[in-house]
């Protein structure tokens, strides 16, 4: 950029300079182009242009020979870009004009006819929908890979008892398998949200032109079908003015990233010396430059942190869109970078998480040892008083609470209290109470649908395989 940000080019833009007598200032030349990032849309732009050209020829708007030349030229450009020999120009601003300019160099006059009955406004709306649709399809596969790793851990850990937590305080015994399946359900809903977003975005804006449609006799249904859309968009203003499809994608991606962050937080905690519930493999951990003994869960920590980037992309685009009058504003050029970054970040985080979970080694001894602290079978005791002694639950809750306090004062767990001590609190307690106070019995009793009993977990894992994989 020139030292003087107000310095102008002498020549107007070759793209839109007909009504201009001078060129843009250096600062404008720096802020205006998007080719530095929207070149990622080259494949979508070429595909949409091929579909548009074929439609124009079919409708008699351009000659069949022009269409053939255009489509051959576009394929040449695709090969050049993929080979790394294509020269992108900031002076041409964006992927659309870079492709069109090169097409005109290759095929001459037919290339100048391609822009008939369209605008860059409907072009970019089409290209970005196509790109987001592809990103959703890729992310669905990555989410399925995470679910597969979790299901396998669930199957292997169906009988591994561990504490379940609320408020990060030990609450009730569960199994590791049950815990893993909780995340399978979360990621299943993430896949559903992305699928819903895909369904809603799958309408084609091409042919809406700048904002008002076109006077040419185009066939929007033909281009929509050629590009795999379900239908054309219904309103030309809406077609170019909104990016709710991108916002919905970012919203679904942000929820998925939040689920990844929560899982990663647990992995970080579980790898710590205070827990030592699991060990992550060398493939997803790092060491310290000064402390030789360290094995840090950096993969999990980075996944946890990168959720902020995805969520930030959503906030970014919401802020861009919140005050825009209809229809298109150049503000909307800022839609692509948050979408690209969020998709890239989420895809990387999913790959890392699938690897971490697949390689994770549970420590069965430490998992079970942790269930011996925190009076995890207190709820089982209260349930027994309701079921066997006929107490109202609220009364049973208070009796159990007093027994927990006794155990805590004397440094024991509930099964270590004597029958006489329990009966001093309530005479209806019998020897049978000790049959429900082990963590294994507690876990085995939770046979309700969605519960943590080992056989229930195995059945749930089998159903999850059928539903998700």
Coordinates of C-alpha atoms in Angstrom, one line a residue:
X1 CA 0.0 0.0 0.0
X2 CA 1.2 3.5 -0.7
X3 CA 2.5 5.6 2.1
X4 CA -0.3 8.0 1.3
X5 CA -3.6 6.2 1.9
X6 CA -5.5 8.9 0.0
X7 CA -3.4 8.5 -3.1
X8 CA -5.5 7.4 -6.1
X9 CA -4.9 5.1 -9.0
X10 CA -5.2 7.1 -12.3
X11 CA -7.4 4.5 -13.9
X12 CA -10.9 3.5 -12.8
X13 CA -11.6 -0.1 -12.1
X14 CA -11.8 -2.4 -15.1
X15 CA -14.8 -4.1 -13.5
X16 CA -17.1 -1.2 -12.7
X17 CA -15.2 1.9 -13.8
X18 CA -17.5 3.1 -16.6
X19 CA -19.1 5.9 -14.6
X20 CA -15.8 6.8 -12.7
X21 CA -13.1 9.2 -13.9
X22 CA -10.4 8.2 -11.4
X23 CA -9.2 5.1 -9.6
X24 CA -9.6 4.1 -5.9
X25 CA -7.3 5.3 -3.2
X26 CA -4.6 3.1 -1.9
X27 CA -6.5 2.4 1.3
X28 CA -9.5 1.5 -0.7
X29 CA -7.5 -0.9 -2.9
X30 CA -6.3 -2.5 0.4
X31 CA -9.7 -2.9 2.1
X32 CA -11.9 -3.7 -0.9
X33 CA -10.6 -7.0 -2.4
X34 CA -11.7 -10.3 -1.1
X35 CA -9.7 -12.6 -3.3
X36 CA -7.3 -13.3 -0.5
X37 CA -9.9 -15.4 1.1
X38 CA -12.8 -16.0 -1.3
X39 CA -10.5 -17.8 -3.7
X40 CA -11.4 -20.9 -1.6
X41 CA -14.8 -20.7 -3.5
X42 CA -13.2 -21.4 -6.9
X43 CA -14.7 -24.8 -7.3
X44 CA -18.2 -23.6 -6.3
X45 CA -17.9 -20.5 -8.5
X46 CA -16.8 -22.6 -11.5
X47 CA -19.6 -25.1 -11.0
X48 CA -22.2 -22.4 -10.7
X49 CA -20.9 -20.6 -13.8
X50 CA -21.1 -23.8 -15.8
X51 CA -24.7 -24.4 -14.7
X52 CA -25.5 -20.8 -15.5
X53 CA -23.9 -21.0 -19.0
X54 CA -25.7 -24.2 -19.8
X55 CA -29.0 -22.6 -18.8
X56 CA -28.4 -19.5 -20.9
X57 CA -27.7 -21.6 -23.9
X58 CA -30.8 -23.8 -23.3
X59 CA -32.9 -20.7 -23.1
X60 CA -31.5 -19.3 -26.3
X61 CA -29.9 -16.3 -24.5
X62 CA -26.4 -17.3 -25.7
X63 CA -25.3 -19.6 -28.5
X64 CA -24.6 -23.2 -27.9
X65 CA -21.1 -22.7 -29.3
X66 CA -20.5 -19.9 -26.7
X67 CA -21.7 -22.2 -23.9
X68 CA -19.3 -25.0 -25.1
X69 CA -16.4 -22.5 -25.1
X70 CA -17.3 -21.1 -21.7
X71 CA -17.5 -24.5 -20.1
X72 CA -14.2 -25.7 -21.6
X73 CA -12.5 -22.5 -20.5
X74 CA -13.9 -22.9 -17.0
X75 CA -12.5 -26.4 -16.7
X76 CA -9.1 -25.1 -17.9
X77 CA -9.2 -22.5 -15.1
X78 CA -10.1 -25.2 -12.6
X79 CA -7.0 -27.2 -13.6
X80 CA -4.8 -24.1 -13.4
X81 CA -6.0 -23.3 -9.9
X82 CA -5.6 -26.8 -8.7
X83 CA -2.1 -27.0 -10.3
X84 CA -1.1 -23.7 -8.6
X85 CA -0.4 -21.9 -11.9
X86 CA -3.4 -19.5 -11.8
X87 CA -2.5 -15.9 -10.9
X88 CA -5.0 -14.2 -8.6
X89 CA -5.3 -10.5 -8.9
X90 CA -6.4 -8.1 -6.1
X91 CA -7.2 -5.6 -8.8
X92 CA -10.0 -7.9 -9.9
X93 CA -11.3 -7.9 -6.3
X94 CA -12.9 -11.4 -5.9
X95 CA -13.1 -14.9 -7.2
X96 CA -15.9 -14.1 -9.6
X97 CA -14.0 -11.5 -11.6
X98 CA -10.7 -13.4 -11.4
X99 CA -12.4 -16.3 -13.0
X100 CA -14.3 -14.2 -15.6
X101 CA -11.2 -12.3 -16.6
X102 CA -9.1 -15.4 -17.1
X103 CA -12.0 -17.0 -19.0
X104 CA -12.2 -14.0 -21.4
X105 CA -8.4 -14.4 -21.9
X106 CA -8.9 -18.0 -22.8
X107 CA -12.1 -18.0 -25.0
X108 CA -12.5 -14.3 -25.9
X109 CA -16.0 -12.9 -26.5
X110 CA -18.0 -15.8 -25.1
X111 CA -16.4 -15.2 -21.8
X112 CA -17.8 -11.7 -21.8
X113 CA -21.3 -13.1 -22.2
X114 CA -21.3 -15.3 -19.2
X115 CA -22.4 -12.6 -16.8
X116 CA -25.7 -12.1 -18.6
X117 CA -28.7 -12.3 -16.3
X118 CA -26.7 -12.6 -13.1
X119 CA -24.8 -10.4 -10.6
X120 CA -22.0 -10.9 -8.2
X121 CA -24.7 -10.6 -5.5
X122 CA -26.4 -13.8 -6.5
X123 CA -23.1 -15.5 -7.5
X124 CA -21.6 -15.1 -4.0
X125 CA -24.9 -16.2 -2.3
X126 CA -24.9 -19.3 -4.5
X127 CA -21.2 -20.1 -4.0
X128 CA -21.3 -19.7 -0.3
X129 CA -24.4 -21.9 0.0
X130 CA -22.6 -24.6 -2.0
X131 CA -19.5 -24.3 0.1
X132 CA -21.4 -24.5 3.4
X133 CA -23.3 -27.5 2.1
X134 CA -20.0 -29.3 1.4
X135 CA -18.6 -28.3 4.8
X136 CA -21.7 -29.7 6.5
X137 CA -21.2 -33.0 4.7
X138 CA -17.6 -33.2 5.7
X139 CA -18.4 -32.3 9.4
X140 CA -21.1 -35.0 9.5
X141 CA -18.5 -37.6 8.8
X142 CA -16.1 -36.2 11.4
X143 CA -18.8 -36.1 14.0
X144 CA -19.7 -39.7 13.2
X145 CA -16.0 -40.7 13.7
X146 CA -16.1 -39.1 17.2
X147 CA -19.3 -41.0 18.0
X148 CA -17.7 -44.3 16.8
X149 CA -14.8 -43.8 19.2
X150 CA -17.1 -43.0 22.0
X151 CA -19.4 -46.0 21.4
X152 CA -16.4 -48.3 21.4
X153 CA -15.2 -46.9 24.7
X154 CA -18.8 -47.3 26.0
X155 CA -18.9 -50.9 25.0
X156 CA -15.5 -51.6 26.6
X157 CA -16.4 -49.6 29.7
X158 CA -20.0 -50.8 30.3
X159 CA -19.0 -52.2 33.7
X160 CA -16.3 -49.8 34.8
X161 CA -17.9 -48.0 37.7
X162 CA -16.9 -44.4 38.4
X163 CA -18.4 -41.4 40.2
X164 CA -21.1 -39.4 38.4
X165 CA -20.9 -35.7 39.3
X166 CA -23.1 -32.7 39.8
X167 CA -21.5 -29.4 40.6
X168 CA -18.2 -31.3 40.1
X169 CA -19.1 -33.0 43.5
X170 CA -19.4 -36.8 43.6
X171 CA -23.1 -37.6 43.3
X172 CA -24.0 -41.2 42.3
X173 CA -22.1 -44.1 40.8
X174 CA -22.3 -44.5 37.1
X175 CA -20.2 -46.4 34.5
X176 CA -17.7 -45.0 32.1
X177 CA -19.7 -46.5 29.3
X178 CA -22.8 -44.6 30.4
X179 CA -20.7 -41.4 30.5
X180 CA -19.3 -41.9 27.0
X181 CA -22.8 -42.5 25.6
X182 CA -24.0 -39.1 27.0
X183 CA -21.6 -37.4 24.5
X184 CA -22.8 -39.7 21.7
X185 CA -26.2 -38.3 22.2
X186 CA -24.9 -34.7 22.2
X187 CA -23.0 -35.2 19.0
X188 CA -26.0 -36.9 17.5
X189 CA -28.0 -33.8 18.0
X190 CA -25.2 -31.7 16.5
X191 CA -25.4 -33.8 13.4
X192 CA -29.2 -33.3 13.4
X193 CA -28.8 -29.5 13.7
X194 CA -26.3 -29.5 10.8
X195 CA -28.6 -31.7 8.7
X196 CA -31.5 -29.2 9.4
X197 CA -29.3 -26.3 8.4
X198 CA -28.3 -28.1 5.2
X199 CA -32.0 -28.7 4.3
X200 CA -32.9 -25.0 4.8
X201 CA -29.9 -23.7 2.9
X202 CA -30.4 -26.0 -0.1
X203 CA -32.2 -23.5 -2.2
X204 CA -30.5 -21.8 -5.2
X205 CA -30.2 -18.0 -5.3
X206 CA -28.7 -17.9 -8.8
X207 CA -30.9 -15.8 -11.1
X208 CA -31.9 -13.4 -8.4
X209 CA -29.3 -11.1 -10.0
X210 CA -28.5 -7.9 -8.1
X211 CA -31.8 -7.8 -6.1
X212 CA -34.8 -7.5 -8.5
X213 CA -34.5 -10.6 -10.7
X214 CA -33.8 -10.3 -14.4
X215 CA -35.8 -9.5 -17.6
X216 CA -34.0 -12.3 -19.5
X217 CA -36.1 -15.5 -19.9
X218 CA -34.0 -17.6 -17.6
X219 CA -34.9 -21.0 -16.1
X220 CA -33.9 -20.9 -12.4
X221 CA -35.2 -24.4 -11.8
X222 CA -32.7 -25.7 -14.4
X223 CA -29.7 -24.2 -12.6
X224 CA -31.0 -25.2 -9.2
X225 CA -31.3 -28.8 -10.3
X226 CA -27.9 -28.8 -12.0
X227 CA -26.2 -27.7 -8.7
X228 CA -28.0 -30.2 -6.5
X229 CA -30.4 -27.7 -4.9
X230 CA -33.9 -28.7 -4.0
X231 CA -35.5 -25.6 -5.6
X232 CA -34.7 -21.9 -6.5
X233 CA -35.1 -19.3 -3.7
X234 CA -38.5 -17.7 -3.8
X235 CA -37.7 -14.0 -3.4
X236 CA -34.9 -12.2 -5.2
X237 CA -34.4 -9.6 -2.4
X238 CA -34.1 -12.3 0.2
X239 CA -31.8 -14.4 -2.0
X240 CA -29.1 -11.8 -2.0
X241 CA -29.8 -9.9 1.3
X242 CA -29.6 -12.6 4.0
X243 CA -27.0 -14.9 5.4
X244 CA -29.1 -16.7 7.9
X245 CA -28.0 -20.0 6.3
X246 CA -24.4 -19.1 7.3
X247 CA -25.6 -18.0 10.8
X248 CA -27.4 -21.2 11.3
X249 CA -24.4 -23.2 10.3
X250 CA -22.2 -21.2 12.7
X251 CA -24.8 -21.7 15.4
X252 CA -24.8 -25.4 15.0
X253 CA -21.0 -25.4 14.7
X254 CA -20.8 -23.4 17.9
X255 CA -23.0 -25.9 19.9
X256 CA -20.9 -28.8 18.5
X257 CA -17.7 -26.9 19.5
X258 CA -19.2 -26.4 23.0
X259 CA -19.8 -30.1 23.4
X260 CA -16.2 -30.8 22.3
X261 CA -15.0 -28.2 24.8
X262 CA -16.9 -29.9 27.6
X263 CA -15.6 -33.3 26.7
X264 CA -12.1 -31.9 26.5
X265 CA -12.4 -30.3 29.9
X266 CA -13.3 -33.6 31.4
X267 CA -10.3 -35.3 29.7
X268 CA -8.0 -32.6 31.1
X269 CA -9.4 -33.2 34.6
X270 CA -9.4 -37.0 34.3
X271 CA -5.7 -36.9 33.2
X272 CA -4.7 -34.9 36.2
X273 CA -2.9 -36.4 39.2
X274 CA -5.9 -35.7 41.4
X275 CA -8.1 -37.9 39.3
X276 CA -6.0 -40.2 37.0
X277 CA -9.1 -41.7 35.6
X278 CA -7.7 -42.1 32.0
X279 CA -4.4 -41.8 30.2
X280 CA -4.1 -40.2 26.7
X281 CA -1.7 -41.6 24.3
X282 CA 1.6 -40.0 23.3
X283 CA 0.0 -39.1 20.0
X284 CA -2.2 -36.5 21.6
X285 CA 0.0 -35.2 24.5
X286 CA 3.1 -33.2 24.7
X287 CA 6.0 -32.7 27.2
X288 CA 7.6 -29.8 28.9
X289 CA 10.8 -28.0 27.9
X290 CA 11.9 -27.8 31.5
X291 CA 10.1 -30.6 33.5
X292 CA 11.0 -34.0 32.1
X293 CA 8.2 -35.9 33.9
X294 CA 5.3 -33.9 32.3
X295 CA 2.8 -35.4 30.0
X296 CA 0.4 -32.6 29.1
X297 CA -3.1 -33.1 27.6
X298 CA -2.4 -30.4 25.0
X299 CA -4.7 -31.9 22.4
X300 CA -7.7 -31.6 24.8
X301 CA -6.6 -28.2 26.0
X302 CA -6.4 -26.8 22.4
X303 CA -9.8 -28.3 21.5
X304 CA -11.2 -26.7 24.6
X305 CA -9.7 -23.3 23.6
X306 CA -10.6 -23.4 19.9
X307 CA -14.3 -23.6 20.7
X308 CA -13.9 -19.8 21.3
X309 CA -12.9 -19.3 17.7
X310 CA -16.0 -21.1 16.4
X311 CA -18.3 -19.2 18.8
X312 CA -16.5 -16.0 17.9
X313 CA -17.3 -16.6 14.2
X314 CA -21.0 -16.7 15.1
X315 CA -20.8 -13.5 17.1
X316 CA -18.8 -11.9 14.3
X317 CA -21.3 -12.5 11.6
X318 CA -24.3 -11.8 13.8
X319 CA -22.8 -8.4 14.4
X320 CA -22.2 -7.8 10.7
X321 CA -25.7 -8.6 9.8
X322 CA -27.7 -7.1 12.6
X323 CA -28.1 -3.6 11.2
X324 CA -28.1 -4.1 7.4
X325 CA -30.9 -2.6 5.3
X326 CA -32.1 -4.6 2.3
X327 CA -30.7 -5.8 0.1
X328 CA -26.9 -6.4 -0.4
X329 CA -24.2 -4.3 1.3
X330 CA -20.5 -4.7 1.0
X331 CA -20.5 -5.5 4.8
X332 CA -21.6 -9.0 3.7
X333 CA -18.1 -9.5 2.2
X334 CA -17.2 -10.2 5.8
X335 CA -19.4 -13.3 5.9
X336 CA -16.8 -15.7 4.5
X337 CA -13.8 -15.5 6.8
X338 CA -15.8 -16.5 10.0
X339 CA -17.5 -19.3 8.1
X340 CA -14.3 -20.7 6.7
X341 CA -12.4 -20.4 10.0
X342 CA -15.2 -22.0 12.0
X343 CA -15.5 -24.9 9.6
X344 CA -11.8 -25.5 9.5
X345 CA -11.4 -25.2 13.3
X346 CA -14.3 -27.5 14.0
X347 CA -13.1 -30.1 11.5
X348 CA -9.6 -30.1 13.1
X349 CA -11.0 -30.3 16.6
X350 CA -13.3 -33.2 15.6
X351 CA -10.4 -35.1 14.1
X352 CA -8.3 -34.5 17.2
X353 CA -11.1 -35.6 19.6
X354 CA -11.8 -38.8 17.6
X355 CA -8.1 -39.7 17.9
X356 CA -7.9 -38.9 21.6
X357 CA -11.0 -40.9 22.5
X358 CA -10.0 -43.9 20.4
X359 CA -6.5 -44.0 22.0
X360 CA -7.7 -43.3 25.6
X361 CA -6.9 -45.9 28.2
X362 CA -9.2 -45.9 31.3
X363 CA -7.7 -46.7 34.7
X364 CA -10.3 -49.1 36.2
X365 CA -8.7 -49.2 39.6
X366 CA -8.7 -45.4 40.0
X367 CA -12.2 -45.1 38.6
X368 CA -13.6 -47.5 41.2
X369 CA -11.5 -46.1 44.1
X370 CA -13.0 -42.7 43.5
X371 CA -16.5 -44.2 44.1
X372 CA -15.5 -45.0 47.7
X373 CA -15.5 -41.3 48.5
X374 CA -18.4 -38.9 48.6
X375 CA -21.2 -41.3 49.9
X376 CA -22.3 -42.1 46.4
X377 CA -24.9 -44.6 47.5
X378 CA -26.8 -42.2 49.7
X379 CA -29.7 -42.0 47.1
X380 CA -29.9 -45.8 47.1
X381 CA -30.3 -45.7 50.9
X382 CA -33.1 -43.1 50.6
X383 CA -34.8 -45.1 47.8
X384 CA -34.6 -48.3 50.0
X385 CA -36.4 -46.4 52.8
X386 CA -39.1 -45.4 50.5
X387 CA -39.5 -48.8 48.9
X388 CA -39.0 -51.1 51.9
X389 CA -39.9 -49.0 54.9
X390 CA -42.8 -47.1 53.2
X391 CA -41.4 -43.7 54.1
X392 CA -42.3 -40.6 52.1
X393 CA -39.2 -39.6 50.1
X394 CA -38.8 -36.3 51.8
X395 CA -38.6 -38.1 55.2
X396 CA -36.2 -40.7 53.7
X397 CA -34.1 -37.8 52.4
X398 CA -33.7 -36.4 55.9
X399 CA -33.0 -39.8 57.6
X400 CA -30.3 -40.5 55.0
X401 CA -28.8 -37.0 55.4
X402 CA -28.4 -37.7 59.1
X403 CA -26.7 -41.0 58.5
X404 CA -24.4 -39.3 56.0
X405 CA -23.5 -36.7 58.6
X406 CA -22.7 -39.5 61.1
X407 CA -20.5 -41.3 58.6
X408 CA -18.7 -38.1 57.8
X409 CA -18.1 -37.3 61.4
X410 CA -16.6 -40.7 62.1
X411 CA -14.6 -41.0 58.9
X412 CA -16.5 -43.9 57.4
X413 CA -18.5 -44.6 54.3
X414 CA -22.2 -45.6 54.5
X415 CA -21.7 -49.4 54.2
X416 CA -19.3 -49.1 57.2
X417 CA -22.0 -47.9 59.6
X418 CA -23.4 -50.6 61.9
X419 CA -27.0 -51.7 61.8
X420 CA -27.4 -50.4 65.3
X421 CA -26.2 -47.0 64.3
X422 CA -28.7 -46.9 61.4
X423 CA -31.6 -48.1 63.5
X424 CA -30.8 -45.4 66.1
X425 CA -31.9 -43.0 63.4
X426 CA -34.9 -45.1 62.3
X427 CA -36.0 -48.5 63.7
X428 CA -37.5 -49.6 60.4
X429 CA -34.0 -50.1 58.9
X430 CA -33.1 -53.7 58.6
X431 CA -30.0 -55.8 57.6
X432 CA -31.3 -55.8 54.0
X433 CA -30.1 -52.2 53.7
X434 CA -26.5 -53.3 53.2
X435 CA -27.5 -55.0 50.0
X436 CA -28.0 -51.7 48.2
X437 CA -25.0 -49.8 49.5
X438 CA -22.3 -51.1 47.2
X439 CA -21.6 -49.1 44.1
X440 CA -21.9 -52.2 41.9
X441 CA -25.4 -52.9 43.3
X442 CA -26.3 -49.3 42.8
X443 CA -25.2 -49.2 39.2
X444 CA -26.8 -52.6 38.4
X445 CA -30.2 -51.3 39.8
X446 CA -30.4 -48.4 37.4
X447 CA -32.1 -50.4 34.6
X448 CA -34.6 -47.8 33.5
X449 CA -34.3 -46.7 29.9
X450 CA -31.3 -44.5 29.6
X451 CA -29.9 -45.7 32.9
X452 CA -26.4 -46.7 33.8
X453 CA -26.8 -50.5 34.5
X454 CA -24.2 -52.4 32.5
X455 CA -26.7 -54.3 30.4
X456 CA -28.7 -51.2 29.8
X457 CA -25.5 -49.4 28.6
X458 CA -24.6 -52.3 26.3
X459 CA -28.1 -52.2 24.8
X460 CA -27.9 -48.4 24.4
X461 CA -24.5 -48.7 22.7
X462 CA -25.9 -51.2 20.2
X463 CA -28.8 -48.9 19.5
X464 CA -26.4 -46.0 19.1
X465 CA -24.5 -48.0 16.5
X466 CA -27.7 -48.5 14.6
X467 CA -28.8 -44.9 14.8
X468 CA -25.6 -43.1 14.1
X469 CA -23.0 -45.3 12.4

